[in-house]
Amino acid sequence: MTPILHEYQTSPFSELVRAAFGFKRMAWQSVIIPNIMPKPDLVELTGGYARTPVVQIGADIYCDTAAILAAIDHFQPQPSLYPPPLGPLHKVMASWAGGPQFMAHVGAALGAMPEGALPAAFIEDRKGRFGLDMGALARATPHLTTQALTAAHWLDASLSDGRAFIGGADPGHADLAFYSNIWFVRGNPFAKDTTATIFALPHLAAWYDRVAALGHGAKTTITADAAIATAAAATPAPVTGSIDAPFTKGMAVAIKTDGSGDAPSTGTLLQCDPTGIVIARTGDRCGAVHVHFPRLGQIVMPA
Ligand SMILES: N[C@@H](CCC(=O)N[C@@H](CS)C(=O)NCC(=O)O)C(=O)O
């Protein structure tokens, strides 16, 4: 079974997953999804979750990079995305990089763009779904840039003892999370000054090259229809986790991403513990699937 990444090129969280495939030297399939709503083929698989990226392994659908990286690590354990001595602390750092630091990097990357540089439909989509206000973002950009630069300085200082990666000799999830934020800023032509400031930090610059050198693994491109047919032909993997009170197995639930205006994913609960949430649902075209979420950042409600 080859993992399928539902992604688009300019998405920093997709770049994080592409780099994870590179680190693992894995073969994977890419489905290019729209970068704005509607996303009927993606929602067919997730039941509601519409963020980017999503990874599919047969009839198992993984939402959010926290769940995706854990799934990739389970699928191909070596080399580990959570190497010692940090182990699961990689998740703590990745969660900070993908949370408050992500917004800082969005400001640093997009805030200096002149009006009209982003398509109106994109701005409307982000406004409706995430409350993005381009005027407010532009005003906050000097502040947000300082927040991103503070993280860059911390990273450079951490690497100044000669370690190759954040946790020592081996890269892990945290490296990929910090890298993808910086990749996003670096890829935006209107963020040249901030990029130059970041890459003037010598330890960070050398580390960035080491992470980028992991590559993206071996990609082939498939259609959304082919991905949905793959799910329809597969059977979801058995679920091993437990269900923490007050939730119970088989309960009808809606899983909503905290802070997102997207529709929740609904289904029957199979797992809800600190290692993640799994629901079972059936789509018209994809058949029976299991949809996986990280526990952090997801609200579980009775449906
Ligand atoms: N916590 C999520 C965040 C994902 C996220 O915010 N992705 C952005 C794109 S990089 C997104 O969904 N934007 C809206 C969209 O693509 O429709 C993760 O780690 O996967």
mmCIF file with all atom_site columns, C-alpha atoms in Angstrom, residues 33-204:
data_model
loop_
_atom_site.group_PDB
_atom_site.id
_atom_site.type_symbol
_atom_site.label_atom_id
_atom_site.label_alt_id
_atom_site.label_comp_id
_atom_site.label_asym_id
_atom_site.label_entity_id
_atom_site.label_seq_id
_atom_site.pdbx_PDB_ins_code
_atom_site.Cartn_x
_atom_site.Cartn_y
_atom_site.Cartn_z
_atom_site.occupancy
_atom_site.B_iso_or_equiv
_atom_site.pdbx_formal_charge
_atom_site.auth_seq_id
_atom_site.auth_comp_id
_atom_site.auth_asym_id
_atom_site.auth_atom_id
_atom_site.pdbx_PDB_model_num
ATOM 1   C CA . ILE A 1 33  ? -6.240  19.436 -4.155 1.00 0.00 ? 33  ILE A CA 1
ATOM 2   C CA . PRO A 1 34  ? -7.734  22.950 -4.477 1.00 0.00 ? 34  PRO A CA 1
ATOM 3   C CA . ASN A 1 35  ? -6.239  25.545 -2.103 1.00 0.00 ? 35  ASN A CA 1
ATOM 4   C CA . ILE A 1 36  ? -9.693  26.980 -1.377 1.00 0.00 ? 36  ILE A CA 1
ATOM 5   C CA . MET A 1 37  ? -13.168 25.563 -0.788 1.00 0.00 ? 37  MET A CA 1
ATOM 6   C CA . PRO A 1 38  ? -15.001 23.658 -2.132 1.00 0.00 ? 38  PRO A CA 1
ATOM 7   C CA . LYS A 1 39  ? -12.998 20.408 -1.925 1.00 0.00 ? 39  LYS A CA 1
ATOM 8   C CA . PRO A 1 40  ? -15.604 17.713 -2.638 1.00 0.00 ? 40  PRO A CA 1
ATOM 9   C CA . ASP A 1 41  ? -13.113 14.912 -3.325 1.00 0.00 ? 41  ASP A CA 1
ATOM 10  C CA . LEU A 1 42  ? -11.144 15.559 -0.130 1.00 0.00 ? 42  LEU A CA 1
ATOM 11  C CA . VAL A 1 43  ? -14.290 15.879 1.991  1.00 0.00 ? 43  VAL A CA 1
ATOM 12  C CA . GLU A 1 44  ? -15.582 12.619 0.496  1.00 0.00 ? 44  GLU A CA 1
ATOM 13  C CA . LEU A 1 45  ? -12.679 10.954 2.341  1.00 0.00 ? 45  LEU A CA 1
ATOM 14  C CA . THR A 1 46  ? -12.592 13.031 5.552  1.00 0.00 ? 46  THR A CA 1
ATOM 15  C CA . GLY A 1 47  ? -16.307 13.695 6.038  1.00 0.00 ? 47  GLY A CA 1
ATOM 16  C CA . GLY A 1 48  ? -15.686 17.405 6.734  1.00 0.00 ? 48  GLY A CA 1
ATOM 17  C CA . TYR A 1 49  ? -12.063 18.190 7.541  1.00 0.00 ? 49  TYR A CA 1
ATOM 18  C CA . ALA A 1 50  ? -10.820 20.342 4.672  1.00 0.00 ? 50  ALA A CA 1
ATOM 19  C CA . ARG A 1 51  ? -7.351  21.526 5.668  1.00 0.00 ? 51  ARG A CA 1
ATOM 20  C CA . THR A 1 52  ? -4.198  20.719 3.791  1.00 0.00 ? 52  THR A CA 1
ATOM 21  C CA . PRO A 1 53  ? -2.577  18.203 3.880  1.00 0.00 ? 53  PRO A CA 1
ATOM 22  C CA . VAL A 1 54  ? -4.360  14.889 4.406  1.00 0.00 ? 54  VAL A CA 1
ATOM 23  C CA . VAL A 1 55  ? -2.651  11.510 4.013  1.00 0.00 ? 55  VAL A CA 1
ATOM 24  C CA . GLN A 1 56  ? -4.459  8.360  2.974  1.00 0.00 ? 56  GLN A CA 1
ATOM 25  C CA . ILE A 1 57  ? -3.176  4.831  3.456  1.00 0.00 ? 57  ILE A CA 1
ATOM 26  C CA . GLY A 1 58  ? -5.775  2.603  1.812  1.00 0.00 ? 58  GLY A CA 1
ATOM 27  C CA . ALA A 1 59  ? -9.040  3.247  3.668  1.00 0.00 ? 59  ALA A CA 1
ATOM 28  C CA . ASP A 1 60  ? -7.322  5.057  6.570  1.00 0.00 ? 60  ASP A CA 1
ATOM 29  C CA . ILE A 1 61  ? -7.436  8.835  6.304  1.00 0.00 ? 61  ILE A CA 1
ATOM 30  C CA . TYR A 1 62  ? -5.086  10.961 8.446  1.00 0.00 ? 62  TYR A CA 1
ATOM 31  C CA . CYS A 1 63  ? -5.924  14.611 9.116  1.00 0.00 ? 63  CYS A CA 1
ATOM 32  C CA . ASP A 1 64  ? -3.349  17.148 10.428 1.00 0.00 ? 64  ASP A CA 1
ATOM 33  C CA . THR A 1 65  ? 0.426   16.736 10.256 1.00 0.00 ? 65  THR A CA 1
ATOM 34  C CA . ALA A 1 66  ? 0.533   15.558 13.902 1.00 0.00 ? 66  ALA A CA 1
ATOM 35  C CA . ALA A 1 67  ? -1.548  12.473 13.002 1.00 0.00 ? 67  ALA A CA 1
ATOM 36  C CA . ILE A 1 68  ? 0.093   12.176 9.581  1.00 0.00 ? 68  ILE A CA 1
ATOM 37  C CA . LEU A 1 69  ? 3.662   12.028 10.869 1.00 0.00 ? 69  LEU A CA 1
ATOM 38  C CA . ALA A 1 70  ? 2.739   9.496  13.562 1.00 0.00 ? 70  ALA A CA 1
ATOM 39  C CA . ALA A 1 71  ? 1.078   7.366  10.843 1.00 0.00 ? 71  ALA A CA 1
ATOM 40  C CA . ILE A 1 72  ? 4.083   7.593  8.531  1.00 0.00 ? 72  ILE A CA 1
ATOM 41  C CA . ASP A 1 73  ? 6.352   6.608  11.432 1.00 0.00 ? 73  ASP A CA 1
ATOM 42  C CA . HIS A 1 74  ? 4.144   3.618  12.176 1.00 0.00 ? 74  HIS A CA 1
ATOM 43  C CA . PHE A 1 75  ? 3.980   2.653  8.483  1.00 0.00 ? 75  PHE A CA 1
ATOM 44  C CA . GLN A 1 76  ? 7.767   2.768  8.112  1.00 0.00 ? 76  GLN A CA 1
ATOM 45  C CA . PRO A 1 77  ? 9.411   2.880  11.565 1.00 0.00 ? 77  PRO A CA 1
ATOM 46  C CA . GLN A 1 78  ? 13.038  3.423  10.478 1.00 0.00 ? 78  GLN A CA 1
ATOM 47  C CA . PRO A 1 79  ? 14.559  5.972  10.675 1.00 0.00 ? 79  PRO A CA 1
ATOM 48  C CA . SER A 1 80  ? 12.338  7.303  13.470 1.00 0.00 ? 80  SER A CA 1
ATOM 49  C CA . LEU A 1 81  ? 10.731  10.731 13.260 1.00 0.00 ? 81  LEU A CA 1
ATOM 50  C CA . TYR A 1 82  ? 10.987  10.836 17.062 1.00 0.00 ? 82  TYR A CA 1
ATOM 51  C CA . PRO A 1 83  ? 14.608  9.833  17.743 1.00 0.00 ? 83  PRO A CA 1
ATOM 52  C CA . PRO A 1 84  ? 16.180  9.980  21.208 1.00 0.00 ? 84  PRO A CA 1
ATOM 53  C CA . PRO A 1 85  ? 17.020  11.947 23.258 1.00 0.00 ? 85  PRO A CA 1
ATOM 54  C CA . LEU A 1 86  ? 13.994  14.133 22.446 1.00 0.00 ? 86  LEU A CA 1
ATOM 55  C CA . GLY A 1 87  ? 11.583  11.321 21.551 1.00 0.00 ? 87  GLY A CA 1
ATOM 56  C CA . PRO A 1 88  ? 8.003   12.647 21.865 1.00 0.00 ? 88  PRO A CA 1
ATOM 57  C CA . LEU A 1 89  ? 9.337   16.131 22.729 1.00 0.00 ? 89  LEU A CA 1
ATOM 58  C CA . HIS A 1 90  ? 9.642   16.461 18.942 1.00 0.00 ? 90  HIS A CA 1
ATOM 59  C CA . LYS A 1 91  ? 5.830   16.663 18.979 1.00 0.00 ? 91  LYS A CA 1
ATOM 60  C CA . VAL A 1 92  ? 5.862   19.457 21.550 1.00 0.00 ? 92  VAL A CA 1
ATOM 61  C CA . MET A 1 93  ? 8.208   21.570 19.450 1.00 0.00 ? 93  MET A CA 1
ATOM 62  C CA . ALA A 1 94  ? 6.380   20.757 16.209 1.00 0.00 ? 94  ALA A CA 1
ATOM 63  C CA . SER A 1 95  ? 3.132   21.807 17.854 1.00 0.00 ? 95  SER A CA 1
ATOM 64  C CA . TRP A 1 96  ? 4.628   25.204 18.758 1.00 0.00 ? 96  TRP A CA 1
ATOM 65  C CA . ALA A 1 97  ? 6.106   25.608 15.269 1.00 0.00 ? 97  ALA A CA 1
ATOM 66  C CA . GLY A 1 98  ? 2.784   24.682 13.640 1.00 0.00 ? 98  GLY A CA 1
ATOM 67  C CA . GLY A 1 99  ? 0.674   26.742 16.079 1.00 0.00 ? 99  GLY A CA 1
ATOM 68  C CA . PRO A 1 100 ? 1.702   30.239 17.250 1.00 0.00 ? 100 PRO A CA 1
ATOM 69  C CA . GLN A 1 101 ? 4.848   30.224 15.138 1.00 0.00 ? 101 GLN A CA 1
ATOM 70  C CA . PHE A 1 102 ? 2.894   29.288 12.014 1.00 0.00 ? 102 PHE A CA 1
ATOM 71  C CA . MET A 1 103 ? 0.842   32.498 12.225 1.00 0.00 ? 103 MET A CA 1
ATOM 72  C CA . ALA A 1 104 ? 4.067   34.463 12.791 1.00 0.00 ? 104 ALA A CA 1
ATOM 73  C CA . HIS A 1 105 ? 5.518   32.954 9.620  1.00 0.00 ? 105 HIS A CA 1
ATOM 74  C CA . VAL A 1 106 ? 2.291   33.584 7.676  1.00 0.00 ? 106 VAL A CA 1
ATOM 75  C CA . GLY A 1 107 ? 2.651   37.251 8.623  1.00 0.00 ? 107 GLY A CA 1
ATOM 76  C CA . ALA A 1 108 ? 6.344   37.264 7.722  1.00 0.00 ? 108 ALA A CA 1
ATOM 77  C CA . ALA A 1 109 ? 5.607   35.559 4.367  1.00 0.00 ? 109 ALA A CA 1
ATOM 78  C CA . LEU A 1 110 ? 2.357   37.196 3.243  1.00 0.00 ? 110 LEU A CA 1
ATOM 79  C CA . GLY A 1 111 ? 1.969   40.423 5.215  1.00 0.00 ? 111 GLY A CA 1
ATOM 80  C CA . ALA A 1 112 ? 4.288   42.449 2.984  1.00 0.00 ? 112 ALA A CA 1
ATOM 81  C CA . MET A 1 113 ? 2.531   41.417 -0.236 1.00 0.00 ? 113 MET A CA 1
ATOM 82  C CA . PRO A 1 114 ? 1.071   44.316 -2.192 1.00 0.00 ? 114 PRO A CA 1
ATOM 83  C CA . GLU A 1 115 ? -2.694  44.440 -2.593 1.00 0.00 ? 115 GLU A CA 1
ATOM 84  C CA . GLY A 1 116 ? -3.792  42.313 -5.513 1.00 0.00 ? 116 GLY A CA 1
ATOM 85  C CA . ALA A 1 117 ? -0.864  39.876 -5.267 1.00 0.00 ? 117 ALA A CA 1
ATOM 86  C CA . LEU A 1 118 ? -3.143  37.194 -3.798 1.00 0.00 ? 118 LEU A CA 1
ATOM 87  C CA . PRO A 1 119 ? -6.294  36.163 -5.705 1.00 0.00 ? 119 PRO A CA 1
ATOM 88  C CA . ALA A 1 120 ? -9.503  37.681 -4.285 1.00 0.00 ? 120 ALA A CA 1
ATOM 89  C CA . ALA A 1 121 ? -11.087 34.216 -3.989 1.00 0.00 ? 121 ALA A CA 1
ATOM 90  C CA . PHE A 1 122 ? -8.163  33.059 -1.813 1.00 0.00 ? 122 PHE A CA 1
ATOM 91  C CA . ILE A 1 123 ? -8.505  36.070 0.502  1.00 0.00 ? 123 ILE A CA 1
ATOM 92  C CA . GLU A 1 124 ? -12.289 35.539 0.777  1.00 0.00 ? 124 GLU A CA 1
ATOM 93  C CA . ASP A 1 125 ? -11.794 31.828 1.566  1.00 0.00 ? 125 ASP A CA 1
ATOM 94  C CA . ARG A 1 126 ? -9.301  32.496 4.347  1.00 0.00 ? 126 ARG A CA 1
ATOM 95  C CA . LYS A 1 127 ? -11.477 35.295 5.729  1.00 0.00 ? 127 LYS A CA 1
ATOM 96  C CA . GLY A 1 128 ? -14.549 33.064 5.914  1.00 0.00 ? 128 GLY A CA 1
ATOM 97  C CA . ARG A 1 129 ? -12.789 29.991 7.267  1.00 0.00 ? 129 ARG A CA 1
ATOM 98  C CA . PHE A 1 130 ? -10.036 31.437 9.468  1.00 0.00 ? 130 PHE A CA 1
ATOM 99  C CA . GLY A 1 131 ? -11.052 35.074 10.035 1.00 0.00 ? 131 GLY A CA 1
ATOM 100 C CA . LEU A 1 132 ? -8.040  36.306 8.058  1.00 0.00 ? 132 LEU A CA 1
ATOM 101 C CA . ASP A 1 133 ? -8.150  40.078 7.534  1.00 0.00 ? 133 ASP A CA 1
ATOM 102 C CA . MET A 1 134 ? -5.415  41.176 5.111  1.00 0.00 ? 134 MET A CA 1
ATOM 103 C CA . GLY A 1 135 ? -5.433  44.765 6.471  1.00 0.00 ? 135 GLY A CA 1
ATOM 104 C CA . ALA A 1 136 ? -4.984  43.557 10.038 1.00 0.00 ? 136 ALA A CA 1
ATOM 105 C CA . LEU A 1 137 ? -2.328  41.078 8.869  1.00 0.00 ? 137 LEU A CA 1
ATOM 106 C CA . ALA A 1 138 ? -0.399  43.881 7.127  1.00 0.00 ? 138 ALA A CA 1
ATOM 107 C CA . ARG A 1 139 ? -0.557  46.009 10.304 1.00 0.00 ? 139 ARG A CA 1
ATOM 108 C CA . ALA A 1 140 ? 0.581   43.068 12.446 1.00 0.00 ? 140 ALA A CA 1
ATOM 109 C CA . THR A 1 141 ? 3.370   42.047 10.050 1.00 0.00 ? 141 THR A CA 1
ATOM 110 C CA . PRO A 1 142 ? 6.221   43.984 11.718 1.00 0.00 ? 142 PRO A CA 1
ATOM 111 C CA . HIS A 1 143 ? 5.265   42.359 15.035 1.00 0.00 ? 143 HIS A CA 1
ATOM 112 C CA . LEU A 1 144 ? 4.716   38.885 13.552 1.00 0.00 ? 144 LEU A CA 1
ATOM 113 C CA . THR A 1 145 ? 8.065   39.097 11.757 1.00 0.00 ? 145 THR A CA 1
ATOM 114 C CA . THR A 1 146 ? 9.828   39.762 15.069 1.00 0.00 ? 146 THR A CA 1
ATOM 115 C CA . GLN A 1 147 ? 8.165   36.634 16.479 1.00 0.00 ? 147 GLN A CA 1
ATOM 116 C CA . ALA A 1 148 ? 9.378   34.506 13.566 1.00 0.00 ? 148 ALA A CA 1
ATOM 117 C CA . LEU A 1 149 ? 12.868  36.012 13.850 1.00 0.00 ? 149 LEU A CA 1
ATOM 118 C CA . THR A 1 150 ? 12.946  35.221 17.577 1.00 0.00 ? 150 THR A CA 1
ATOM 119 C CA . ALA A 1 151 ? 12.319  31.558 16.777 1.00 0.00 ? 151 ALA A CA 1
ATOM 120 C CA . ALA A 1 152 ? 15.068  31.727 14.134 1.00 0.00 ? 152 ALA A CA 1
ATOM 121 C CA . HIS A 1 153 ? 17.512  33.134 16.706 1.00 0.00 ? 153 HIS A CA 1
ATOM 122 C CA . TRP A 1 154 ? 16.613  30.428 19.230 1.00 0.00 ? 154 TRP A CA 1
ATOM 123 C CA . LEU A 1 155 ? 17.123  27.781 16.558 1.00 0.00 ? 155 LEU A CA 1
ATOM 124 C CA . ASP A 1 156 ? 20.482  29.240 15.530 1.00 0.00 ? 156 ASP A CA 1
ATOM 125 C CA . ALA A 1 157 ? 21.620  29.445 19.178 1.00 0.00 ? 157 ALA A CA 1
ATOM 126 C CA . SER A 1 158 ? 20.559  25.820 19.784 1.00 0.00 ? 158 SER A CA 1
ATOM 127 C CA . LEU A 1 159 ? 22.546  24.657 16.769 1.00 0.00 ? 159 LEU A CA 1
ATOM 128 C CA . SER A 1 160 ? 25.639  26.698 17.669 1.00 0.00 ? 160 SER A CA 1
ATOM 129 C CA . ASP A 1 161 ? 27.096  23.848 19.763 1.00 0.00 ? 161 ASP A CA 1
ATOM 130 C CA . GLY A 1 162 ? 27.738  21.978 16.521 1.00 0.00 ? 162 GLY A CA 1
ATOM 131 C CA . ARG A 1 163 ? 24.787  19.573 16.568 1.00 0.00 ? 163 ARG A CA 1
ATOM 132 C CA . ALA A 1 164 ? 23.529  18.692 13.097 1.00 0.00 ? 164 ALA A CA 1
ATOM 133 C CA . PHE A 1 165 ? 19.827  18.725 13.968 1.00 0.00 ? 165 PHE A CA 1
ATOM 134 C CA . ILE A 1 166 ? 17.625  20.032 16.773 1.00 0.00 ? 166 ILE A CA 1
ATOM 135 C CA . GLY A 1 167 ? 17.830  16.833 18.825 1.00 0.00 ? 167 GLY A CA 1
ATOM 136 C CA . GLY A 1 168 ? 21.462  16.019 18.010 1.00 0.00 ? 168 GLY A CA 1
ATOM 137 C CA . ALA A 1 169 ? 22.853  13.831 15.234 1.00 0.00 ? 169 ALA A CA 1
ATOM 138 C CA . ASP A 1 170 ? 19.477  12.735 13.800 1.00 0.00 ? 170 ASP A CA 1
ATOM 139 C CA . PRO A 1 171 ? 16.656  14.800 12.319 1.00 0.00 ? 171 PRO A CA 1
ATOM 140 C CA . GLY A 1 172 ? 13.084  14.410 13.557 1.00 0.00 ? 172 GLY A CA 1
ATOM 141 C CA . HIS A 1 173 ? 9.587   15.881 13.419 1.00 0.00 ? 173 HIS A CA 1
ATOM 142 C CA . ALA A 1 174 ? 10.665  19.159 15.081 1.00 0.00 ? 174 ALA A CA 1
ATOM 143 C CA . ASP A 1 175 ? 13.299  19.806 12.397 1.00 0.00 ? 175 ASP A CA 1
ATOM 144 C CA . LEU A 1 176 ? 10.719  19.310 9.650  1.00 0.00 ? 176 LEU A CA 1
ATOM 145 C CA . ALA A 1 177 ? 8.220   21.612 11.381 1.00 0.00 ? 177 ALA A CA 1
ATOM 146 C CA . PHE A 1 178 ? 10.680  24.509 11.824 1.00 0.00 ? 178 PHE A CA 1
ATOM 147 C CA . TYR A 1 179 ? 12.019  23.923 8.321  1.00 0.00 ? 179 TYR A CA 1
ATOM 148 C CA . SER A 1 180 ? 8.580   24.107 6.664  1.00 0.00 ? 180 SER A CA 1
ATOM 149 C CA . ASN A 1 181 ? 7.799   27.463 8.323  1.00 0.00 ? 181 ASN A CA 1
ATOM 150 C CA . ILE A 1 182 ? 11.065  28.927 7.045  1.00 0.00 ? 182 ILE A CA 1
ATOM 151 C CA . TRP A 1 183 ? 10.509  27.293 3.628  1.00 0.00 ? 183 TRP A CA 1
ATOM 152 C CA . PHE A 1 184 ? 7.217   29.202 3.385  1.00 0.00 ? 184 PHE A CA 1
ATOM 153 C CA . VAL A 1 185 ? 8.871   32.576 4.091  1.00 0.00 ? 185 VAL A CA 1
ATOM 154 C CA . ARG A 1 186 ? 11.778  31.817 1.781  1.00 0.00 ? 186 ARG A CA 1
ATOM 155 C CA . GLY A 1 187 ? 9.405   30.913 -1.064 1.00 0.00 ? 187 GLY A CA 1
ATOM 156 C CA . ASN A 1 188 ? 7.634   34.264 -1.020 1.00 0.00 ? 188 ASN A CA 1
ATOM 157 C CA . PRO A 1 189 ? 9.332   36.893 -3.220 1.00 0.00 ? 189 PRO A CA 1
ATOM 158 C CA . PHE A 1 190 ? 7.871   39.716 -1.101 1.00 0.00 ? 190 PHE A CA 1
ATOM 159 C CA . ALA A 1 191 ? 9.576   38.361 2.036  1.00 0.00 ? 191 ALA A CA 1
ATOM 160 C CA . LYS A 1 192 ? 13.134  38.748 0.674  1.00 0.00 ? 192 LYS A CA 1
ATOM 161 C CA . ASP A 1 193 ? 14.354  40.991 3.527  1.00 0.00 ? 193 ASP A CA 1
ATOM 162 C CA . THR A 1 194 ? 13.092  38.665 6.253  1.00 0.00 ? 194 THR A CA 1
ATOM 163 C CA . THR A 1 195 ? 14.518  35.671 4.393  1.00 0.00 ? 195 THR A CA 1
ATOM 164 C CA . ALA A 1 196 ? 17.911  37.412 4.176  1.00 0.00 ? 196 ALA A CA 1
ATOM 165 C CA . THR A 1 197 ? 17.826  38.150 7.929  1.00 0.00 ? 197 THR A CA 1
ATOM 166 C CA . ILE A 1 198 ? 16.971  34.529 8.731  1.00 0.00 ? 198 ILE A CA 1
ATOM 167 C CA . PHE A 1 199 ? 19.629  33.061 6.429  1.00 0.00 ? 199 PHE A CA 1
ATOM 168 C CA . ALA A 1 200 ? 22.307  35.383 7.806  1.00 0.00 ? 200 ALA A CA 1
ATOM 169 C CA . LEU A 1 201 ? 22.210  33.132 10.889 1.00 0.00 ? 201 LEU A CA 1
ATOM 170 C CA . PRO A 1 202 ? 25.016  30.696 9.976  1.00 0.00 ? 202 PRO A CA 1
ATOM 171 C CA . HIS A 1 203 ? 24.035  27.651 12.046 1.00 0.00 ? 203 HIS A CA 1
ATOM 172 C CA . LEU A 1 204 ? 20.410  27.932 10.947 1.00 0.00 ? 204 LEU A CA 1
#
